[in-house]
Coordinates of C-alpha atoms and ligand atoms in Angstrom, one line a residue:
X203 CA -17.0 93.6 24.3
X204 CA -20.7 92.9 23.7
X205 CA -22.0 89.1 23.9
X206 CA -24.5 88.5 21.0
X207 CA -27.6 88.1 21.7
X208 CA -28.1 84.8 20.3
X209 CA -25.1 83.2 22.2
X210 CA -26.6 81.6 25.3
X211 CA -24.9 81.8 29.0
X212 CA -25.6 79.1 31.5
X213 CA -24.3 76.5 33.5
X214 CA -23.9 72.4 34.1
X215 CA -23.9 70.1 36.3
X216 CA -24.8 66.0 36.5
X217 CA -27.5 63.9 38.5
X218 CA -24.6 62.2 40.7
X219 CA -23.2 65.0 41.5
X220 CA -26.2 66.5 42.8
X221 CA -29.1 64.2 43.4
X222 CA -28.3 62.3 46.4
X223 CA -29.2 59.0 47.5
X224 CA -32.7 60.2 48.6
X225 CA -35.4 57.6 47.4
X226 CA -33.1 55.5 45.9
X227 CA -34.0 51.7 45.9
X228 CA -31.9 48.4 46.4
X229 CA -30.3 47.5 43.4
X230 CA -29.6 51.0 41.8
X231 CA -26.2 51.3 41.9
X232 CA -24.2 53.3 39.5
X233 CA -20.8 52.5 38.9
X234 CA -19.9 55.2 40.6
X235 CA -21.9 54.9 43.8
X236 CA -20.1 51.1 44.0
X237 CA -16.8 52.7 43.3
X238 CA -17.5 54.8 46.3
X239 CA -18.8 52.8 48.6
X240 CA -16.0 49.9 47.7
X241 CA -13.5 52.9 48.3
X242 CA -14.8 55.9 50.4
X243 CA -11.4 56.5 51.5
X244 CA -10.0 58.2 48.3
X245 CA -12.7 60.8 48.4
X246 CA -12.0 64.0 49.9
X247 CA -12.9 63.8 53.5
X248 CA -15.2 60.5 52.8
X249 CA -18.1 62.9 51.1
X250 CA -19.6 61.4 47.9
X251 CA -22.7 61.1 45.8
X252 CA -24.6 59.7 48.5
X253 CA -25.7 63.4 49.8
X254 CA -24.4 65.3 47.0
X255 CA -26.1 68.7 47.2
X256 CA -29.1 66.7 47.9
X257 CA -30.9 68.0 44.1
X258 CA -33.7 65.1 44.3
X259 CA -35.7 67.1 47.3
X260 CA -34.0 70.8 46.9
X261 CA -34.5 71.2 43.0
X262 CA -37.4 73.8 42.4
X263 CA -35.1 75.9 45.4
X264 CA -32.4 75.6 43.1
X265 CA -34.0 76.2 39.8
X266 CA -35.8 79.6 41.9
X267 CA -32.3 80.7 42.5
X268 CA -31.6 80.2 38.7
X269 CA -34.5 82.0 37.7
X270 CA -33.0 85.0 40.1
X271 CA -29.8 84.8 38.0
X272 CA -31.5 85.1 34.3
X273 CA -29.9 81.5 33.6
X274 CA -30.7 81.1 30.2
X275 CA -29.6 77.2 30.2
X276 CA -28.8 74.3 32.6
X277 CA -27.5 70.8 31.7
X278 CA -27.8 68.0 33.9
X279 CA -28.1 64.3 33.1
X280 CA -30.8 61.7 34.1
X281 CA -29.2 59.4 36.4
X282 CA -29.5 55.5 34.1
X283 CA -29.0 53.7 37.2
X284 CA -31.9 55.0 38.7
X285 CA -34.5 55.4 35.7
X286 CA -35.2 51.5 35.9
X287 CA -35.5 49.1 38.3
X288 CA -34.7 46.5 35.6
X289 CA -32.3 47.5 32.5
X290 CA -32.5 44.3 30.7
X291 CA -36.6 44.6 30.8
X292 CA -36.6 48.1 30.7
X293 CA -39.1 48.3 34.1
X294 CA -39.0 52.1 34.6
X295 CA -38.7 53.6 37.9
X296 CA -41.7 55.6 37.5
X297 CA -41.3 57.7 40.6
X298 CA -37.8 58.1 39.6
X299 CA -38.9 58.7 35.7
X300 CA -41.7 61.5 37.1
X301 CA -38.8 63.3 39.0
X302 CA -37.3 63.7 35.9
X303 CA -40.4 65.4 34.6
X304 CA -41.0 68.2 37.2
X305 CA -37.6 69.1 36.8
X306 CA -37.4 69.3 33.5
X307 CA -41.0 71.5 33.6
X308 CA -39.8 73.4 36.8
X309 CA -36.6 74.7 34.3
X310 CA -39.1 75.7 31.7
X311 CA -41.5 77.2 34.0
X312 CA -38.4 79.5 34.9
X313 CA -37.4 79.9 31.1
X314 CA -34.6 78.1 31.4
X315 CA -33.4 75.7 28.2
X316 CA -33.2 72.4 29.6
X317 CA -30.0 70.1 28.3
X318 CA -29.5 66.7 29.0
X319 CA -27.2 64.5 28.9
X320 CA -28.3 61.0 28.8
X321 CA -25.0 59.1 30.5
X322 CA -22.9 61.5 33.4
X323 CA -20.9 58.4 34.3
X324 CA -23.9 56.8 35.7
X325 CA -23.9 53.1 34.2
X326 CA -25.8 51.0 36.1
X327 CA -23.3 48.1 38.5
X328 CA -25.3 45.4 37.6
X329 CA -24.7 45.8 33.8
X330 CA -20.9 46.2 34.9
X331 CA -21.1 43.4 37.2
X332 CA -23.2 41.1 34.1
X333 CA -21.5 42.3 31.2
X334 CA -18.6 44.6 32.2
X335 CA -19.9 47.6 31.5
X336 CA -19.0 49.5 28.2
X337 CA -17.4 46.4 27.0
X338 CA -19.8 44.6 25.5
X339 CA -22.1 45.2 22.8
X340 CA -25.4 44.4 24.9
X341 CA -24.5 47.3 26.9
X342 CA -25.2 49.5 24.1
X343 CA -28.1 47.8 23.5
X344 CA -29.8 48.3 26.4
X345 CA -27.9 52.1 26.5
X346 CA -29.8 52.9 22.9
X347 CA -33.3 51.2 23.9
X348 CA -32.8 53.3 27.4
X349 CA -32.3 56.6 25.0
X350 CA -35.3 55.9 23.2
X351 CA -37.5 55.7 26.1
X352 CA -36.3 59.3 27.1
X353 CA -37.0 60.6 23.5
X354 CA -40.2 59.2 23.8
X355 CA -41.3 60.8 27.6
X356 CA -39.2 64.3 27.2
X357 CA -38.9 64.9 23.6
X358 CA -41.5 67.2 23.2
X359 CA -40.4 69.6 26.1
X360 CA -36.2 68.8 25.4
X361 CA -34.6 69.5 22.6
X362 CA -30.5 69.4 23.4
X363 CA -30.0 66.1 24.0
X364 CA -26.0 65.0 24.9
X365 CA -25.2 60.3 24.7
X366 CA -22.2 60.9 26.9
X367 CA -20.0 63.8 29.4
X368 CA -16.4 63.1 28.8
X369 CA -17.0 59.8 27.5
X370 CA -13.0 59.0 27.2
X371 CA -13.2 59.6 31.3
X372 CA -14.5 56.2 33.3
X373 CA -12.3 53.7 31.3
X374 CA -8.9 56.2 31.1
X375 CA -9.0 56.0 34.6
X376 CA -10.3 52.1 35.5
X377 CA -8.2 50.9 32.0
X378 CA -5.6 52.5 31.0
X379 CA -4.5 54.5 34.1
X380 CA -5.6 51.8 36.6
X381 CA -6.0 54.3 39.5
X382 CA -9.7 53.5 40.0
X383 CA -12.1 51.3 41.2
X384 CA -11.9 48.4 40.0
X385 CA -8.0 49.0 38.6
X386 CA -8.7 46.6 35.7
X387 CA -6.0 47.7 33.9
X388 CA -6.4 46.6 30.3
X389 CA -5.6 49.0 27.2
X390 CA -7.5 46.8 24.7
X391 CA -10.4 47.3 27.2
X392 CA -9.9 51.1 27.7
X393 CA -10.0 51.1 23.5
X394 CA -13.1 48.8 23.4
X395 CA -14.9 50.6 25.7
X396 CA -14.0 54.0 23.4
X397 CA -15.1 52.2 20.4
X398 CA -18.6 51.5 21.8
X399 CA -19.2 54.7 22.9
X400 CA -18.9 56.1 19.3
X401 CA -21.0 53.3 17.8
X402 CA -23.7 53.9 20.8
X403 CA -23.7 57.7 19.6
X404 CA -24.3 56.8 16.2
X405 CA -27.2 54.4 17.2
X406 CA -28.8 56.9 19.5
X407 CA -28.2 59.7 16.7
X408 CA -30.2 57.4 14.1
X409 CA -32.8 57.0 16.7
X410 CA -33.3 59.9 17.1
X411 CA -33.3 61.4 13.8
X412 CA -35.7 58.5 12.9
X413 CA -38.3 59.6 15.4
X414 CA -38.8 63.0 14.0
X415 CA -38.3 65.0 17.3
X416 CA -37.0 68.4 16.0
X417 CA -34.6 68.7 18.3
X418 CA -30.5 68.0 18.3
X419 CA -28.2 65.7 19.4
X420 CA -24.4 65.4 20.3
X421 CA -21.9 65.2 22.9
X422 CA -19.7 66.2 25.4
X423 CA -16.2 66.0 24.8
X424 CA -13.5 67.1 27.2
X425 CA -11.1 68.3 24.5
X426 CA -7.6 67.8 25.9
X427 CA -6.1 70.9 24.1
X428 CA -2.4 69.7 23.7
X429 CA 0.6 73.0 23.4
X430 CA 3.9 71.6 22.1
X431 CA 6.6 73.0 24.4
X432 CA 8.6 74.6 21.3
X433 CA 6.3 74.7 18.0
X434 CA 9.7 75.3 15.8
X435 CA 10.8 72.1 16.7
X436 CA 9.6 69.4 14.7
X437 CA 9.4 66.6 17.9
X438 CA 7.7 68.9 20.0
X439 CA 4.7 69.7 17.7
X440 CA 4.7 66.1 17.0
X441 CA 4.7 64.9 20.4
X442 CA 1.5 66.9 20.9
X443 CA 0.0 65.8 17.8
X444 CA -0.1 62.1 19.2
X445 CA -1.4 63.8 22.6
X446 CA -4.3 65.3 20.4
X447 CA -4.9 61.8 18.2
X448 CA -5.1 59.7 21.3
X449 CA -7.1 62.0 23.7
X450 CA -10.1 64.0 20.9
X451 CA -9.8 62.7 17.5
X452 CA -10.8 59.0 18.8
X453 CA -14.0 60.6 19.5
X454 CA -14.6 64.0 17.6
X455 CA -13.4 62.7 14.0
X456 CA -16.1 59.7 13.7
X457 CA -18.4 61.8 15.8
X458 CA -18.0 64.4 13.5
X459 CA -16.7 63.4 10.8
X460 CA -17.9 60.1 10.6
X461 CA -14.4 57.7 9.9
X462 CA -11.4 57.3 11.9
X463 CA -8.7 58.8 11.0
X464 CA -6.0 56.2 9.3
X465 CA -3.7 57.4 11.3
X466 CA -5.2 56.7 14.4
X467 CA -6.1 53.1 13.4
X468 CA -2.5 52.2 12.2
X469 CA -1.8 53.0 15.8
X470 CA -4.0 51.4 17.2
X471 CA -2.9 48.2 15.2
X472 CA 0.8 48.5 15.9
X473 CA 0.0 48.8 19.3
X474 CA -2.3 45.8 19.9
X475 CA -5.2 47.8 20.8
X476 CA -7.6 47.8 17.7
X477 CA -11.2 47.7 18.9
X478 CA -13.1 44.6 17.8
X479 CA -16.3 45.6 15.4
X480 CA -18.3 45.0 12.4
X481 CA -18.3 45.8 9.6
X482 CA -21.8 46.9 9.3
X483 CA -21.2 49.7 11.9
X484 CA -18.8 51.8 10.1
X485 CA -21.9 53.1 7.7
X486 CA -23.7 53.4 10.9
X487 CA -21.0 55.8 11.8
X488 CA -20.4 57.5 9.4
X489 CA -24.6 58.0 8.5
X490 CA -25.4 58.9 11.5
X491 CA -22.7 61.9 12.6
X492 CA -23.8 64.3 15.7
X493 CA -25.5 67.5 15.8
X494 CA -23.7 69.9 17.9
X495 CA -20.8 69.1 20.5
X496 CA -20.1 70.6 23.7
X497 CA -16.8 71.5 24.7
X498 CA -15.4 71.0 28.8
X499 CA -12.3 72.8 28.2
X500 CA -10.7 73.8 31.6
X501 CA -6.8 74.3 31.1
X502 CA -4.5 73.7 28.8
X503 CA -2.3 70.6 28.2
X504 CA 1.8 71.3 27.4
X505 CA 3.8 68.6 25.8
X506 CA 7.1 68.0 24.6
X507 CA 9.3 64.6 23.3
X508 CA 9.6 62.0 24.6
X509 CA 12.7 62.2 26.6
X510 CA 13.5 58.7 27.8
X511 CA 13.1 55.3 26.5
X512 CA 10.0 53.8 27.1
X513 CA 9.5 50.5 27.9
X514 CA 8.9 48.5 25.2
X515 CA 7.2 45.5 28.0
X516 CA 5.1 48.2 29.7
X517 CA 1.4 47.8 28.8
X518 CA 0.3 50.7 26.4
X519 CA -0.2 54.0 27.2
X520 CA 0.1 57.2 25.0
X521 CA 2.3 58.9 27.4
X522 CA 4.8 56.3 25.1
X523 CA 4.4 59.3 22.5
X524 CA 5.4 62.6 24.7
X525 CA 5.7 63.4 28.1
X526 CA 4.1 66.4 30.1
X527 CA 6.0 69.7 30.3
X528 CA 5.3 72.5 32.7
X529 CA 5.7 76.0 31.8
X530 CA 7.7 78.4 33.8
X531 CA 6.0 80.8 35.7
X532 CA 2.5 79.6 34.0
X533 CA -0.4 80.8 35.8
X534 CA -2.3 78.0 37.6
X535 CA -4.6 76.9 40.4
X536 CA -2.9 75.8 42.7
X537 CA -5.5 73.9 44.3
X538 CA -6.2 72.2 41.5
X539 CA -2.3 72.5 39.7
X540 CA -4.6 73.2 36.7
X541 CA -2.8 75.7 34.1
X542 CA -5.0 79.3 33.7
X543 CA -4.6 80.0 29.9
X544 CA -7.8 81.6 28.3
X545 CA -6.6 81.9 24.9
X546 CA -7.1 78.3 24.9
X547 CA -11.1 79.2 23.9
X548 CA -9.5 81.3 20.9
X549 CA -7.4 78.2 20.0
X550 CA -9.8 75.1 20.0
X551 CA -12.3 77.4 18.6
X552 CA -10.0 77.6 15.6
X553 CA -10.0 74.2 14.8
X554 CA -14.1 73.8 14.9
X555 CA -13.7 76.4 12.3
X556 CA -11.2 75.3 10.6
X557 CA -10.4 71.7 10.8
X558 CA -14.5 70.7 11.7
X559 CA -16.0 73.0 8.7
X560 CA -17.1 75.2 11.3
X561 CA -19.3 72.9 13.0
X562 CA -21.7 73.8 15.8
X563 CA -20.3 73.9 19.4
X564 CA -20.7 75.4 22.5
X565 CA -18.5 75.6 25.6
X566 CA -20.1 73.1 28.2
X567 CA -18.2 73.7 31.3
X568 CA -15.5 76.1 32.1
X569 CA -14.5 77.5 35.5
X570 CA -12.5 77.6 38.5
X571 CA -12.7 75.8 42.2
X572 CA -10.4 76.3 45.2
X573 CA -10.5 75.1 48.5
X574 CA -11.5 76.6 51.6
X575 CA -13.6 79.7 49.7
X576 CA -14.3 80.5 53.7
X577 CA -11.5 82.3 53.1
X578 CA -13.5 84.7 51.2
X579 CA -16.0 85.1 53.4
X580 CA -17.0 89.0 54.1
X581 CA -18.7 90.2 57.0
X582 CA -22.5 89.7 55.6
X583 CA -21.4 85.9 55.6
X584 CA -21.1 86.1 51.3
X585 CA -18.2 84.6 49.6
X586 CA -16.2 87.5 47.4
X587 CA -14.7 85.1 44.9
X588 CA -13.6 87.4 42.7
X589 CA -11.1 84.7 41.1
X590 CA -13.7 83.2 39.6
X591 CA -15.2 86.6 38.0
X592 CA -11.8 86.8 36.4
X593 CA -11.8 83.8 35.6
X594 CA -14.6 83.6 33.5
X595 CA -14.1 87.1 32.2
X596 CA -11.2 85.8 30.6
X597 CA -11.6 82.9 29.2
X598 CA -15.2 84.6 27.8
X599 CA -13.4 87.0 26.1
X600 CA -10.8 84.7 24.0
X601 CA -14.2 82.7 23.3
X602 CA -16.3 86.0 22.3
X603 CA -13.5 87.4 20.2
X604 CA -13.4 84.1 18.4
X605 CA -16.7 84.5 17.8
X606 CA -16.7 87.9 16.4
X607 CA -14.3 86.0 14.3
X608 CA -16.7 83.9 12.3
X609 CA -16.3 80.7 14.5
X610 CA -19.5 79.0 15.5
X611 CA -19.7 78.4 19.5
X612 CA -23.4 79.2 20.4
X613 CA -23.1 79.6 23.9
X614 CA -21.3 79.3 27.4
X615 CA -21.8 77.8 30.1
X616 CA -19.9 77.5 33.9
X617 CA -19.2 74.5 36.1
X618 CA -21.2 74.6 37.9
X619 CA -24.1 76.4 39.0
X620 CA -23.9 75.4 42.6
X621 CA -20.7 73.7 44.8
X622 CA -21.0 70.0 43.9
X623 CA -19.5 66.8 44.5
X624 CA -16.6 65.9 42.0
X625 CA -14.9 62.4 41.6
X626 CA -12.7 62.1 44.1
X627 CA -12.2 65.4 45.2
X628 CA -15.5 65.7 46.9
X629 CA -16.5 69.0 47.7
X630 CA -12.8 70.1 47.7
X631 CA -12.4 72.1 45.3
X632 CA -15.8 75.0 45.4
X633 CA -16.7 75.7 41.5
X634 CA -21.0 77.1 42.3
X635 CA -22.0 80.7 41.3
X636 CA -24.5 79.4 44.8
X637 CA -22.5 78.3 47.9
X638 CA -23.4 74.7 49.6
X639 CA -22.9 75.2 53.2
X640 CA -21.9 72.0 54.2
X641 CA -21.6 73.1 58.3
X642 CA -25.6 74.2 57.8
X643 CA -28.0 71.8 56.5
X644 CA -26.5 72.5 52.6
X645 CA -27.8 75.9 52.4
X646 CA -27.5 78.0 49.8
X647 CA -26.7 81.4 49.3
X648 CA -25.4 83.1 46.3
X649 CA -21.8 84.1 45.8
X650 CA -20.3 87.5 44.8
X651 CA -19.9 85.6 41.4
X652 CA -23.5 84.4 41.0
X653 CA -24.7 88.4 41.7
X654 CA -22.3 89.2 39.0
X655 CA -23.1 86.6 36.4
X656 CA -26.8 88.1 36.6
X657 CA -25.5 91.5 35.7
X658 CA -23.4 89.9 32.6
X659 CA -27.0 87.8 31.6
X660 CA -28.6 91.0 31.8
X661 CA -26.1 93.7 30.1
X662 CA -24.5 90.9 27.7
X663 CA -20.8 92.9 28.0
X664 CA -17.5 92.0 29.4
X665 CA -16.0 95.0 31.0
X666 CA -12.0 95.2 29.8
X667 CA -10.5 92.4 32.0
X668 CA -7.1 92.7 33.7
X669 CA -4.9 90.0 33.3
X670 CA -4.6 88.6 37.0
X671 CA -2.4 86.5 38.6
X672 CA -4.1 84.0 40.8
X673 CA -2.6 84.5 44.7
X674 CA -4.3 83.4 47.8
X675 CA -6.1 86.4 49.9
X676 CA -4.0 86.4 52.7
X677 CA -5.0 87.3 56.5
Ligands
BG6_206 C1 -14.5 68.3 35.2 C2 -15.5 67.2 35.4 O1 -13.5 67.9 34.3 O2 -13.9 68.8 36.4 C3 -16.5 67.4 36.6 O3 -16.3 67.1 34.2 C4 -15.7 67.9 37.8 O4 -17.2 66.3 36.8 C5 -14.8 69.1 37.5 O5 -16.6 68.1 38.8 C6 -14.1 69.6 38.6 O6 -13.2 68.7 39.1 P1 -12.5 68.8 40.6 O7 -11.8 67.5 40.8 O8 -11.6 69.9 40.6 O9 -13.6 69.0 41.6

């Protein structure tokens, strides 16, 4: 199967998951680095941001060894917490702010597309700690001013620009899930926060249309592709119809579209959890809809009725609408418990063709970790992760058939480039093309999948893949 040659292959990753704490002054604090000081403990063998792959001092070593790869792209974000040393004033941390720069001219220097994404997560603490984060108005504010600024240094050498990775993620699991830092569980909250996300990407897309910077602009959606366990029965398909309302189109259809759907906000209403806004920003919505969206789509998401009676005193949650079913004998990861189902990429890419008017979209991360890759590790000391070749042959192939099909994806593009630090699960799971050693000094070294996503750069074919079932190597 032959890859166009305008359809671009490259990779992602984030500033916190890479940077490091290196050169990083009092008072910088994202959310995240609070949530992990406050509560080490939950993260996989107490490794966090604070090292990371240690990106701020190992970056043009990185960027050489995506230059040696033919990387066409790499997205990364620019770390908000650290880009000022005041966010109300808008003082810049200029050796912070200059970092920025040689990366950015280190990527192009290698001919690599530079795509950013101007919020990975990173909120600053002390506009949590002042205003509660994503809650209040000011903090889009300050978020759209903070845009502008970056417009104004890098537009002229970037011209993908993203407002927000997975910007459903933070509050789902603070808000509505309560399992994290600071478990403020609040589902008006969880929907306010959602609400000002959309109206900053509107703001930042006027912005940015305004200053003339020929470039594009969009986001990154995690796109929760919801199955219904049986689709010839009514509940079922139903069931993951509220999974799909509740978890993309509260995002995607303003985004896109520019209006809610009416559906959505009579649910939101009979469930006590309509967002508080003006009036005056629904124009700005729907006036200012994105460029482009990038798609994280990772595995699939299998639903069915609701089988028991929820309770009606519980505070809100969508899992009131269906409850997760398992399929037997699906293929998954089992470090992960992640489903493997590549004709997902055929699927969601038929509903950007047909339910978004064929909008532009590309896939922004896709790929496969497990633990202890040392288990793969030959006798020339290079990991032969093979799972991840088929892993990415797969789901490439769903996603280029679709494309020979009309739809309009422009590119590809693997978590993650290197091994990085995830939420949580640390350096658990490994997801890099380039191995961290964590045992020596964070070398790198390129895996069995890196040499082989160079040769797929290069040729631009998929050989015919088999379909594999995922089973540990064993001794
Ligand atoms: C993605 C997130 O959903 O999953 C990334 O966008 C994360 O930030 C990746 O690193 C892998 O997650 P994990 O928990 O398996 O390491």
């Amino acid at each position: 199967m032959r890859i166009p040659e305008d359809f671009f292959i490259g990779a992602s990753s984030s500033a916190w998951q890479t940077e490091g704490w290196q050169g990083k002054k009092e008072g910088q604090d994202s959310y995240l680095d609070t949530w992990y000081k406050k509560e080490f403990f939950v993260w996989h063998e107490g490794k966090g941001p604070d090292v990371a792959t240690d990106f701020m001092t190992r970056y043009q070593d990185d960027i050489d060894l995506m230059k040696k790869i033919g990387l066409e792209a790499y997205r990364t974000s620019i770390n908000w917490s650290r880009f000022f040393t005041d966010y109300e004033n808008l003082e810049i941390d200029e050796e912070y702010a200059q970092h920025i720069s040689n990366v950015i001219d280190a990527l192009l220097n290698a001919k690599i597309r530079p795509m950013i994404a101007i919020e990975h997560y990173e909120v600053p603490q002390k506009l949590q700690d002042k205003f509660g984060g994503w809650n209040s108005r000011e903090v889009v504010k300050l978020y759209v001013e903070y845009a502008k600024i970056l417009f104004n240094r890098y537009g002229d050498r970037v011209k993908d620009w993203f407002t927000f990775n997975e910007p459903i993620v933070p509050q789902t699991r603070i808000h509505l899930d309560g399992i994290r830092y600071p478990h403020d569980l609040s589902p008006k909250k969880w929907m306010q926060c959602n609400y000002h996300k959309v109206l900053a990407t509107a703001l930042t897309v006027k912005a940015y249309h305004e200053m003339k910077q020929e470039g594009r602009i969009g986001i990154i959606h995690n796109w929760e592709l919801s199955y219904p366990r049986a689709e010839s029965y009514f509940p079922d398909v139903k069931a993951a119809h509220m999974y799909d309302l509740f978890h993309n189109r509260l995002f995607v259809d303003p985004l896109v579209k520019g209006k809610y759907s009416n559906e959505l906000l009579d649910l939101l209403h009979e469930n006590n959890i309509m967002f508080d806004y003006r009036t005056s920003d629904l124009k700005i919505i729907s006036d200012n809809t994105i460029d482009i969206i990038g798609i994280n789509l990772y595995f699939p998401t299998r639903v069915q009725e609701k089988l028991e009676i929820y309770n009606s005193k519980a505070a809100f949650n969508p899992k009131k609408y269906y409850d997760v079913f398992e399929l037997p004998g699906r293929k998954f990861n089992k470090s992960r418990g992640w489903e493997i189902y590549p004709p997902m990429m055929y699927d969601v890419a038929m509903i950007m063709k047909n339910e978004y008017g064929n909008f532009p979209w590309f896939i922004s991360e896709n790929g496969m970790g497990i633990e202890n890759e040392n288990q793969f590790r030959d006798e020339s000391n290079i990991i032969q992760d093979d799972y991840r070749i088929n892993f990415i042959q797969e789901n490439l192939h769903w996603l280029i058939k679709a494309v020979n099909e009309g739809c309009n994806c422009e590119g590809y593009m693997l978590w993650a480039f290197t091994d990085c630090v995830s939420p949580m699960n640390a350096f658990k799971n490994r997801y890099g093309l380039v191995e961290i050693d964590l045992d020596n000094n964070l070398n790198r070294k390129i895996k069995k999948s890196g040499q082989w996503y160079k040769t797929l750069i290069a040729n631009r074919t998929i050989s015919n893949y088999t379909d594999f079932l995922y089973e540990e190597k064993k001794e």
